Coordinates of C-alpha atoms in Angstrom, one line a residue:
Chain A
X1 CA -65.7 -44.5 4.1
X2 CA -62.4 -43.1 5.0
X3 CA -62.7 -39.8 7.1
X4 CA -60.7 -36.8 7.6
X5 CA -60.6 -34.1 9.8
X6 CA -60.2 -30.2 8.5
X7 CA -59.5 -27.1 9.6
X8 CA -62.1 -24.0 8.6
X9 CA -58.9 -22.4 6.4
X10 CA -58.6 -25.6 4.3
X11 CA -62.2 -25.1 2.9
X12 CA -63.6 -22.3 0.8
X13 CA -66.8 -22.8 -1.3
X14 CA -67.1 -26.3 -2.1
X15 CA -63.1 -27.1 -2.8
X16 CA -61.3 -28.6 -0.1
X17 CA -56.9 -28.5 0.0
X18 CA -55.6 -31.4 2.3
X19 CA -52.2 -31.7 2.6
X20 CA -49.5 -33.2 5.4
X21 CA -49.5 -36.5 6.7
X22 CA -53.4 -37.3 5.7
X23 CA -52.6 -36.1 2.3
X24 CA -50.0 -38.6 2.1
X25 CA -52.8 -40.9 3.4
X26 CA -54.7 -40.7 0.7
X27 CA -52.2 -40.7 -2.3
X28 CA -49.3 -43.1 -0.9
X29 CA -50.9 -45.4 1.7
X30 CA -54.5 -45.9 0.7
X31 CA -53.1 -45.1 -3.4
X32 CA -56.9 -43.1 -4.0
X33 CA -57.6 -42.4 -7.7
X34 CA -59.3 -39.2 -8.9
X35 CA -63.2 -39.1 -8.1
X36 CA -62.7 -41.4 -4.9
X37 CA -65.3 -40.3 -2.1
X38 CA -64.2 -39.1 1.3
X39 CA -65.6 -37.3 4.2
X40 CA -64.1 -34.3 5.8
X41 CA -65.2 -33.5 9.0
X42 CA -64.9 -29.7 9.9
X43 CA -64.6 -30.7 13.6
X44 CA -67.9 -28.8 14.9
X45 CA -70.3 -31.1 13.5
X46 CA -70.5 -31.1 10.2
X47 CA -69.4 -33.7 7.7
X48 CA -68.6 -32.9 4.0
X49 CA -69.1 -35.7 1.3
X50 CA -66.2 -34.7 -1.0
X51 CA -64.6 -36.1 -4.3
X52 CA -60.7 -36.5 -5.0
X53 CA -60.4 -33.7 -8.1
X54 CA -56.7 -33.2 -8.3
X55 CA -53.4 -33.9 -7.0
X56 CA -50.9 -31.0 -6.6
X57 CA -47.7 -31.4 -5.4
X58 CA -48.0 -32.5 -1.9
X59 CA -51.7 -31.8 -1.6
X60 CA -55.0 -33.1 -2.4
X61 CA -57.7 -31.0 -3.9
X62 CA -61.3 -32.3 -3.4
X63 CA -65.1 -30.8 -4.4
X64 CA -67.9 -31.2 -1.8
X65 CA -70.9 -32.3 -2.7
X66 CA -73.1 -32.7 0.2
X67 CA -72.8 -31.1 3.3
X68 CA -74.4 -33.2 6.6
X69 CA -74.5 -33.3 10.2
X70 CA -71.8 -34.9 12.0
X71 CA -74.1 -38.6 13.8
X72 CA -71.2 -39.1 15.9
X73 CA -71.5 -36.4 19.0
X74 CA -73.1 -37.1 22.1
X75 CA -75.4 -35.0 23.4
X76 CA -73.6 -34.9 27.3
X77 CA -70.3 -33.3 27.0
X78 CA -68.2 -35.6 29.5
X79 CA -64.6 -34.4 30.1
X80 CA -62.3 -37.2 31.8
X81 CA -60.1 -36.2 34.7
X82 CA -57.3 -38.9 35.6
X83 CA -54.3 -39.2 37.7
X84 CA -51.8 -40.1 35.1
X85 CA -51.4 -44.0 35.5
X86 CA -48.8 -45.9 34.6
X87 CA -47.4 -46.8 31.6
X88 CA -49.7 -46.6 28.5
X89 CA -52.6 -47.0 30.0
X90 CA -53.3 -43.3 29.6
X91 CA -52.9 -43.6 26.1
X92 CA -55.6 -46.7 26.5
X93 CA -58.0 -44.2 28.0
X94 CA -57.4 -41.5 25.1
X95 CA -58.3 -44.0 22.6
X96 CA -61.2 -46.0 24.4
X97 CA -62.4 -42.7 25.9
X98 CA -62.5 -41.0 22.3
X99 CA -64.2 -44.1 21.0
X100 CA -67.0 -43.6 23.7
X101 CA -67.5 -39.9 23.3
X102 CA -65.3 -38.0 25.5
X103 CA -64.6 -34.3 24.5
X104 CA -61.8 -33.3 26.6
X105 CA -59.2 -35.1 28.7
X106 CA -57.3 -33.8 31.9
X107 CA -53.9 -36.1 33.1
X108 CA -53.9 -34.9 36.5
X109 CA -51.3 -35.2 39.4
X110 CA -52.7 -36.4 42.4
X111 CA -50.9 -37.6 46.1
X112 CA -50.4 -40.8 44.7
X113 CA -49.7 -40.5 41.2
X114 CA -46.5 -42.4 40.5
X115 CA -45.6 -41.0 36.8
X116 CA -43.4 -38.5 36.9
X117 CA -43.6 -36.1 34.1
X118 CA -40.5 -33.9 33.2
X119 CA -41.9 -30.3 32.1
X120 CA -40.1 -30.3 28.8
X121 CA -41.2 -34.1 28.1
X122 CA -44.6 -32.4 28.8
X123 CA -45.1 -31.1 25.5
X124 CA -44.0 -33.5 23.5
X125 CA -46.1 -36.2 25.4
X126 CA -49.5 -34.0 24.9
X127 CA -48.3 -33.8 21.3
X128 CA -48.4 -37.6 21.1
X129 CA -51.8 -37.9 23.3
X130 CA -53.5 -35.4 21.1
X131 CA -52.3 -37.7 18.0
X132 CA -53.7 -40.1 19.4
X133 CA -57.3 -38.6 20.1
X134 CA -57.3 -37.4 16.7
X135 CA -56.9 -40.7 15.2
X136 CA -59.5 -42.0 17.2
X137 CA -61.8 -39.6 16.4
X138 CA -61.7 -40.2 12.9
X139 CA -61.5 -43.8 13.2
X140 CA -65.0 -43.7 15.1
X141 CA -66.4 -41.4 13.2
X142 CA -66.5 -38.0 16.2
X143 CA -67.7 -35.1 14.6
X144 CA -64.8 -33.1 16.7
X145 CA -61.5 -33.8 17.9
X146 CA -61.2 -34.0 21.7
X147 CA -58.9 -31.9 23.4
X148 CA -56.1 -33.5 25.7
X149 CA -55.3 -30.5 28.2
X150 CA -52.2 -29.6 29.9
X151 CA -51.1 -31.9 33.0
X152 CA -52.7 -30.1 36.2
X153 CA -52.5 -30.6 39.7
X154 CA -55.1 -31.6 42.1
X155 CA -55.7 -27.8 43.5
X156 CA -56.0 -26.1 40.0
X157 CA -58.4 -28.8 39.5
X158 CA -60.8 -28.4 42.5
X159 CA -61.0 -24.6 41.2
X160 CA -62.3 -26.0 38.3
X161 CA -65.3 -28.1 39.6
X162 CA -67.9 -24.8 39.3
X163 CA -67.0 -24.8 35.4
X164 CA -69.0 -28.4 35.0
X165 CA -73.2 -28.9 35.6
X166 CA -71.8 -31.9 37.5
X167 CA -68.8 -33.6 39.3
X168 CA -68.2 -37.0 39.2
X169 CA -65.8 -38.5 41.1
X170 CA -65.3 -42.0 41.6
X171 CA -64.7 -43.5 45.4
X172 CA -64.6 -47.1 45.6
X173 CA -64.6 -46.4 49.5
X174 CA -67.5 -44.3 50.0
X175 CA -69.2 -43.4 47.5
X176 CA -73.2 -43.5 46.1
X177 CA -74.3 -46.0 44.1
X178 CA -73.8 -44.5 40.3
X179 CA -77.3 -45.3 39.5
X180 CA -78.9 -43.4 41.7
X181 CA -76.8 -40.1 40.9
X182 CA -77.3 -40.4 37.5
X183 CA -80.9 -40.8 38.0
X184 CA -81.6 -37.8 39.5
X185 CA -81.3 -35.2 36.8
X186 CA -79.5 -34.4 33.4
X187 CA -76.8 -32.2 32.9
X188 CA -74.9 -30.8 29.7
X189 CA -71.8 -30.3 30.8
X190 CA -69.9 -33.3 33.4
X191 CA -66.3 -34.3 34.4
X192 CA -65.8 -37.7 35.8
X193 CA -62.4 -38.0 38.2
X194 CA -60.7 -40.9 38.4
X195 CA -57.8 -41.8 40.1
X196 CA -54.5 -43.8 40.2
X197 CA -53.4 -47.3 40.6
X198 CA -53.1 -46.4 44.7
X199 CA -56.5 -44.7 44.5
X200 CA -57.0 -41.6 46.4
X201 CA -56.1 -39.9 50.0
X202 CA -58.9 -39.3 52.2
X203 CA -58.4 -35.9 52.2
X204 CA -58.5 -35.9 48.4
X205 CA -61.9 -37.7 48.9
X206 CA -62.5 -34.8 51.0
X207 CA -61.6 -32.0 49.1
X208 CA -63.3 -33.1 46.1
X209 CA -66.9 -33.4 48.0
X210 CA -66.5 -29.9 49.4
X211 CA -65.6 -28.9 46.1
X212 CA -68.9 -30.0 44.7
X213 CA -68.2 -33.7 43.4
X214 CA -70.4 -36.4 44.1
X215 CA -68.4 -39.7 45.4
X216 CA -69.8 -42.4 43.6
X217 CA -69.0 -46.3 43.6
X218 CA -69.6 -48.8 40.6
X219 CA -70.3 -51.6 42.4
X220 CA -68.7 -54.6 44.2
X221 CA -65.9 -55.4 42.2
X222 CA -62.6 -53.7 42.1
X223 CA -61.5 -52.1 38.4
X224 CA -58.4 -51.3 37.5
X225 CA -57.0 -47.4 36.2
X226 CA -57.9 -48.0 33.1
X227 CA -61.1 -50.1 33.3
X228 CA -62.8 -47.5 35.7
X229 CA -62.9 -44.4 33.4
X230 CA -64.2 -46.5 30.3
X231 CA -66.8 -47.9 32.6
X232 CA -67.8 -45.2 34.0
X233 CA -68.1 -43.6 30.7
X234 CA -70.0 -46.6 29.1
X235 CA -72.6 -45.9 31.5
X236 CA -72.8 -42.6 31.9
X237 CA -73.4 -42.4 28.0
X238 CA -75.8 -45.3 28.5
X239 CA -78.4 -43.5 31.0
X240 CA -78.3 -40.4 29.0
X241 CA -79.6 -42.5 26.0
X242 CA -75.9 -42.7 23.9
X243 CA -74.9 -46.2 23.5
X244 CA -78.5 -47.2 21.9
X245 CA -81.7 -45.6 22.9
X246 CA -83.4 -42.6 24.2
X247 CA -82.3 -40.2 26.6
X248 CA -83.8 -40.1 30.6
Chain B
X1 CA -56.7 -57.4 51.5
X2 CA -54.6 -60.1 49.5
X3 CA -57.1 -63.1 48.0
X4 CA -55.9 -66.3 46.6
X5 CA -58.4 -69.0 45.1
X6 CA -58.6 -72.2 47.1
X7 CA -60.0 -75.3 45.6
X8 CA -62.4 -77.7 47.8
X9 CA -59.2 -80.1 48.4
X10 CA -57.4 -77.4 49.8
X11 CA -59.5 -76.9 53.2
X12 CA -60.7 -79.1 55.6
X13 CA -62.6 -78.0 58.6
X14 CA -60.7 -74.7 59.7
X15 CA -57.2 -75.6 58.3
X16 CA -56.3 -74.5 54.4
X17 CA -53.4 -75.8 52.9
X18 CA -51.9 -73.6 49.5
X19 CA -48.8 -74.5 47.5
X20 CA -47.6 -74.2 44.1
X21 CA -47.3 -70.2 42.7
X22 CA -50.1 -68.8 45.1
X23 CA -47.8 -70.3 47.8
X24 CA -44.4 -68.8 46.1
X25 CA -46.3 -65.5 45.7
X26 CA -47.2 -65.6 49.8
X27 CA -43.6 -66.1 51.1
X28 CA -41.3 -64.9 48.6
X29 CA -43.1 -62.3 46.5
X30 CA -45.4 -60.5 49.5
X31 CA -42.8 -62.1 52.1
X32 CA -46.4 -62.7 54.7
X33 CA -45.2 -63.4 58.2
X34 CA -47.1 -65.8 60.6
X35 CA -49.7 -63.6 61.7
X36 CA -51.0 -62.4 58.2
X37 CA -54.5 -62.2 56.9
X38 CA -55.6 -63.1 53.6
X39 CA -59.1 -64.1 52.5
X40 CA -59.1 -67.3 50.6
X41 CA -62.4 -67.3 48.4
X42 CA -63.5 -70.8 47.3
X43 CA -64.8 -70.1 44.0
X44 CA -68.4 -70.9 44.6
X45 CA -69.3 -67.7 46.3
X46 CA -67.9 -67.7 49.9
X47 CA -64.8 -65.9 50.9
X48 CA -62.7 -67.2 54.1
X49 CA -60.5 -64.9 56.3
X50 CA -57.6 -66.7 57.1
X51 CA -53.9 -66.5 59.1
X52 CA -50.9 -67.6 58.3
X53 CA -50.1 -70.6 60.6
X54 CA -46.9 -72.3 59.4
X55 CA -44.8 -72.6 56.4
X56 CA -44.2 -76.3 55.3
X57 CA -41.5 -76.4 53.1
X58 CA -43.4 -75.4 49.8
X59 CA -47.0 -75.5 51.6
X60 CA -48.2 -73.0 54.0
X61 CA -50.7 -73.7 56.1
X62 CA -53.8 -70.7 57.6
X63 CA -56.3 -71.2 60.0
X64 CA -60.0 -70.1 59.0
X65 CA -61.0 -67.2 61.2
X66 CA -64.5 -66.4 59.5
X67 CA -66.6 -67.2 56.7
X68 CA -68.5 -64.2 54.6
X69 CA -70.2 -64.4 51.5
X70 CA -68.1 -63.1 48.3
X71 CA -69.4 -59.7 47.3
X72 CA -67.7 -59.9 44.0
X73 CA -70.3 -61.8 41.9
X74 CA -73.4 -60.0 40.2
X75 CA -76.9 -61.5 40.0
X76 CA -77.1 -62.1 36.8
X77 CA -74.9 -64.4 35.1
X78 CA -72.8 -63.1 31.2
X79 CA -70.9 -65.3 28.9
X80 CA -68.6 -63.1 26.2
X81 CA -68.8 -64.6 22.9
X82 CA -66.3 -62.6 20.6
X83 CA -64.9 -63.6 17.5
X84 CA -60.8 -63.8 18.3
X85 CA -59.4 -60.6 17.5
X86 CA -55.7 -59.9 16.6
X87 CA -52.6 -59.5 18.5
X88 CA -53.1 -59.2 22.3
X89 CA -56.7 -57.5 22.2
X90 CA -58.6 -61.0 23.6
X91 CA -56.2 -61.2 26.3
X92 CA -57.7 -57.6 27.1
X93 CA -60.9 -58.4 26.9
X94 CA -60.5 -61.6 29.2
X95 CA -58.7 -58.8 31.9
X96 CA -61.3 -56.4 32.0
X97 CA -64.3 -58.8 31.3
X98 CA -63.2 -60.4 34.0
X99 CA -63.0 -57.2 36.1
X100 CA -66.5 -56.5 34.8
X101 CA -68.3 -59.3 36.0
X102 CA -68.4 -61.8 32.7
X103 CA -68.9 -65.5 34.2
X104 CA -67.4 -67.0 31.5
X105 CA -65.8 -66.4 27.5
X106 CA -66.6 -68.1 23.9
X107 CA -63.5 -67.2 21.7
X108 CA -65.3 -67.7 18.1
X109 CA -63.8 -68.3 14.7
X110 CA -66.4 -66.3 12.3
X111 CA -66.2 -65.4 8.8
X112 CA -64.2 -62.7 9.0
X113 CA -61.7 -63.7 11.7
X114 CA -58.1 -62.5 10.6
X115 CA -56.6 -64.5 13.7
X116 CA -55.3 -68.7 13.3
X117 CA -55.4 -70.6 15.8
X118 CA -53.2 -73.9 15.1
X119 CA -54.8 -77.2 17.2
X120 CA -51.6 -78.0 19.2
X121 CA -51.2 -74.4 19.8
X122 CA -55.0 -73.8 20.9
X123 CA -54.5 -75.9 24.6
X124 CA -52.0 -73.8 25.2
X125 CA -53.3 -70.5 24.5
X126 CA -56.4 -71.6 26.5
X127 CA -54.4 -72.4 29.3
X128 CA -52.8 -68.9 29.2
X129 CA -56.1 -67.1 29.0
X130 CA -57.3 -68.8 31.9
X131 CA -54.2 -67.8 34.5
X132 CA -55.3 -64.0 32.8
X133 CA -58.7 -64.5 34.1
X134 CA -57.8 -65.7 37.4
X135 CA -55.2 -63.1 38.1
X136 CA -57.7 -60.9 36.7
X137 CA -60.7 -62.4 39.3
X138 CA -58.3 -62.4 42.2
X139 CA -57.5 -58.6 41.8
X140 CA -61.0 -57.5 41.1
X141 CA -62.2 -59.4 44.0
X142 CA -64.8 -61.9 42.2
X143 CA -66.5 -64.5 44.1
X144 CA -65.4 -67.2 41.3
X145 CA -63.0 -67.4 38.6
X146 CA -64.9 -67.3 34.9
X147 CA -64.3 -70.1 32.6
X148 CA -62.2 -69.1 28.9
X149 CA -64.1 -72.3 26.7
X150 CA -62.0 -73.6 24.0
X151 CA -62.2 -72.3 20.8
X152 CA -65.8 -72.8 19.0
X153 CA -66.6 -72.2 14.8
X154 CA -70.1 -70.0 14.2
X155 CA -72.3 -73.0 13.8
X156 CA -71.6 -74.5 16.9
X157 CA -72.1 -71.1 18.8
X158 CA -75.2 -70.8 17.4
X159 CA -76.5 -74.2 18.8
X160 CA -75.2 -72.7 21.9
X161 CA -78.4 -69.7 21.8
X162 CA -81.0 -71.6 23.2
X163 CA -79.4 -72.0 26.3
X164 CA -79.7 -68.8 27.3
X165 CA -82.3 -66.4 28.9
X166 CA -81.0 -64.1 26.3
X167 CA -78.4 -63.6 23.5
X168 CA -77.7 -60.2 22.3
X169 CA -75.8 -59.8 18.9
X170 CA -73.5 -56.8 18.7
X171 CA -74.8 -55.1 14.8
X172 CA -74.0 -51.6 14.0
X173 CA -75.4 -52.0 11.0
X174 CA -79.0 -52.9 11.9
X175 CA -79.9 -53.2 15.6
X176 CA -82.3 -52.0 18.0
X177 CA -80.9 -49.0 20.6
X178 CA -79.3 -51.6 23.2
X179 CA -81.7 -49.5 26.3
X180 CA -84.6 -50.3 24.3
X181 CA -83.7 -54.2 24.7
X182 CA -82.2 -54.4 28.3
X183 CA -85.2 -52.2 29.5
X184 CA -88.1 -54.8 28.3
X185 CA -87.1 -57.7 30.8
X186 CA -84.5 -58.9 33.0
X187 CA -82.5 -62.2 32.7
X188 CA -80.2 -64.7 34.4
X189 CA -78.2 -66.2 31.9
X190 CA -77.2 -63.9 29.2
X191 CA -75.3 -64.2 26.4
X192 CA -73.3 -61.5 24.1
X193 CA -71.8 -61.8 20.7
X194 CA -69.1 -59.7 19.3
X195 CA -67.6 -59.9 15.9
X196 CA -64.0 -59.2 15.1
X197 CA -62.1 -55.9 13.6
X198 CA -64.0 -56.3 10.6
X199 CA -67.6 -57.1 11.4
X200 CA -69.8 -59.7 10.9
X201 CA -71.3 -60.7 7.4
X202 CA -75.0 -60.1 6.8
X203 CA -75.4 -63.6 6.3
X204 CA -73.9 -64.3 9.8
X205 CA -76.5 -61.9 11.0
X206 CA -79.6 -63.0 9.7
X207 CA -78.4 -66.6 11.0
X208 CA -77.8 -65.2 14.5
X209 CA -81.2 -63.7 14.9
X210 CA -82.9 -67.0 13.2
X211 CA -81.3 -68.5 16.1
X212 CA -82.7 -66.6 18.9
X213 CA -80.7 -63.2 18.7
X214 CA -82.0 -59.3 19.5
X215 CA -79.2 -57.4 17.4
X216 CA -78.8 -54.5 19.5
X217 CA -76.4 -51.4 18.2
X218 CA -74.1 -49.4 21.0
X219 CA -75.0 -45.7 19.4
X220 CA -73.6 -43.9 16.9
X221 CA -69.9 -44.2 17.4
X222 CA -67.9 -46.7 16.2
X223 CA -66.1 -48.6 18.8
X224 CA -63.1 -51.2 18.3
X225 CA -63.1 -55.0 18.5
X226 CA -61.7 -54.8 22.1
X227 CA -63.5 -52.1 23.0
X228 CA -67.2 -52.9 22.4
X229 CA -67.7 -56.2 24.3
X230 CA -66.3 -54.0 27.4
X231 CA -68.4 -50.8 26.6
X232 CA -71.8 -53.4 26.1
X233 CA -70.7 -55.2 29.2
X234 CA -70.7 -52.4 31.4
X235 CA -74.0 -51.0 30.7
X236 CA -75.7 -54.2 31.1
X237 CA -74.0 -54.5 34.1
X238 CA -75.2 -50.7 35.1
X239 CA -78.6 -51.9 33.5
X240 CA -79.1 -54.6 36.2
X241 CA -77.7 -52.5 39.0
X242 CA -74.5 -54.3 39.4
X243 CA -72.1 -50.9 38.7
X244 CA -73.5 -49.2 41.6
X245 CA -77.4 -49.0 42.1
X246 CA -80.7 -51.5 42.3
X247 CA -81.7 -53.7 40.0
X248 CA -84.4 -52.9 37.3

């Protein structure tokens, strides 16, 4: 069933007003008649079963009829730190990393970064990103949108290591084997750091571990920018019981 | 380090002879003086360190320094089955498959498979997805280069089940949590099925698990045709300790 994202304003009681782009959704590219079944999702976890009443104007009316939790949060809240690659690779890792439960993103600027990012471009390229997410989110079925933060730069970032249960980051040159990290205990609250196509600096290596990350490898064979996060992700969902199964 | 594959032919004793693109892609695109190291890796798990010797016209000729065993390859072996998806989303899956440790990949027609493949168009396509895969095994530093098999229809693939350890058949709609499966016993030869954008048929199910198949689901997100063989793939890889960590 076709879902939709809402805001708290659009919904009082049981009526629900969409209107902008998913409006026109509904009436001009997927042509709904009156009584056809949506779900609204309020973005903090709940879903609302709602029915197509009206059309007015520009906007859509609907009346909920059952409210339900949102199925599709995980229970680890994993934000994903990269040094922006190349390309649309990023974009790549907004989707995938939406698909696979993400909740917040952070394109960061590291030694080695090659993309250059023009401050006013800045805006309008997070604008686009978040678009992205947001799509994403609806099309697998997140009870919340994740957020795509501002670009940062790698000192800005280290400050914000303390904020996060655990660290992550992700050191094909000397790191522990993931496994064994992720084995040790749970945490609510984790950011995973990846970096570019050139990898990191030593001394970014470094700095992170002093900072409070744990180095960690996945194994023998090389990925690329855009494989790592998505891997990392796929099984740091796995062990804490989200892609199928219970958690440690 | 720079790795090319080498067939048997190429080597004899200490001496390795490579022409054709690899050799183009030595002299002219990475312009390798006499004196240079690259590890030639034979495809059947051993990787040689090698120097540049000579350049013979199109050929140029290294001298074996050492021998080592390929790190790339993980112990237990996975074949992709995924019904073809659209546009370029296969050749994705080939990359990163690839980058993840898949030893070889069964495009599929199903039921629901939007893509057509025309017979005089299918060698070629083949033949494309294979230089993907070996780019792809070169980069991530496999110890072999997977095998793309031609194209196969659902009956066929099914025949295919019994010759694996274990087939696992990707259902949202009805299958056991995937750590429930991969945590009962562990396996050599495994074999995983995907369907395309828009899922497979109930029929196709019940046939796949008559055949031999667990249908396992990935949790409660919905992820995209090019995204779920890749998310499954890595954590049976984490699973079996290949991304970083001992085996079960």
């Amino acid at each position: 069933m076709q879902r939709y994202f809402i805001d708290a304003h659009q919904c009082s009681s049981d009526a629900i007003r969409i209107e902008g782009s998913d409006a026109h959704h509904i009436t001009r590219v997927l042509r709904m008649q009156l009584g056809a079944q949506v779900i609204c999702c309020d973005g903090k976890g709940t879903d609302l079963l709602a029915e197509v009443k009206a059309v007015e104007g520009d906007a859509v009316l609907l009346r909920v009829h059952k409210r339900m939790t949102s199925r599709g949060e995980p229970a680890i809240a994993v934000t994903v730190a990269q040094a922006l690659p190349k390309g649309d690779k990023w974009e790549w890792v907004l989707q995938k990393g939406t698909e696979l439960g993400a909740v917040s993103f952070l394109p960061v600027l590291t030694t080695r970064t090659v993309v250059k990012l023009e401050a006013k471009k800045a805006d309008k390229k997070r604008e686009r990103w978040q678009k992205i997410v947001k799509e994403a989110a609806e099309q697998s079925h997140r009870g919340r949108i994740p957020v795509v933060e501002p670009v940062i730069r790698w000192s800005p970032l280290l400050d914000l290591f303390p904020t996060y249960d655990r660290v992550l980051f992700a050191y094909e040159k000397g790191g522990q084997p993931l496994r064994h990290v992720l084995e040790e205990s749970r945490c609510e609250r984790m950011l995973i750091v990846v970096g570019p196509e050139g990898g990191f600096t030593a001394e970014e290596a470094e700095q992170a571990q002093a900072a409070g990350a744990v180095a960690i490898t996945l194994g023998s064979r090389i990925l690329r920018a855009e494989t790592a996060p998505l891997a990392l992700l796929s099984c740091l969902m796995y062990a804490h019981g989200e892609m199928g199964g219970e958690p440690l």
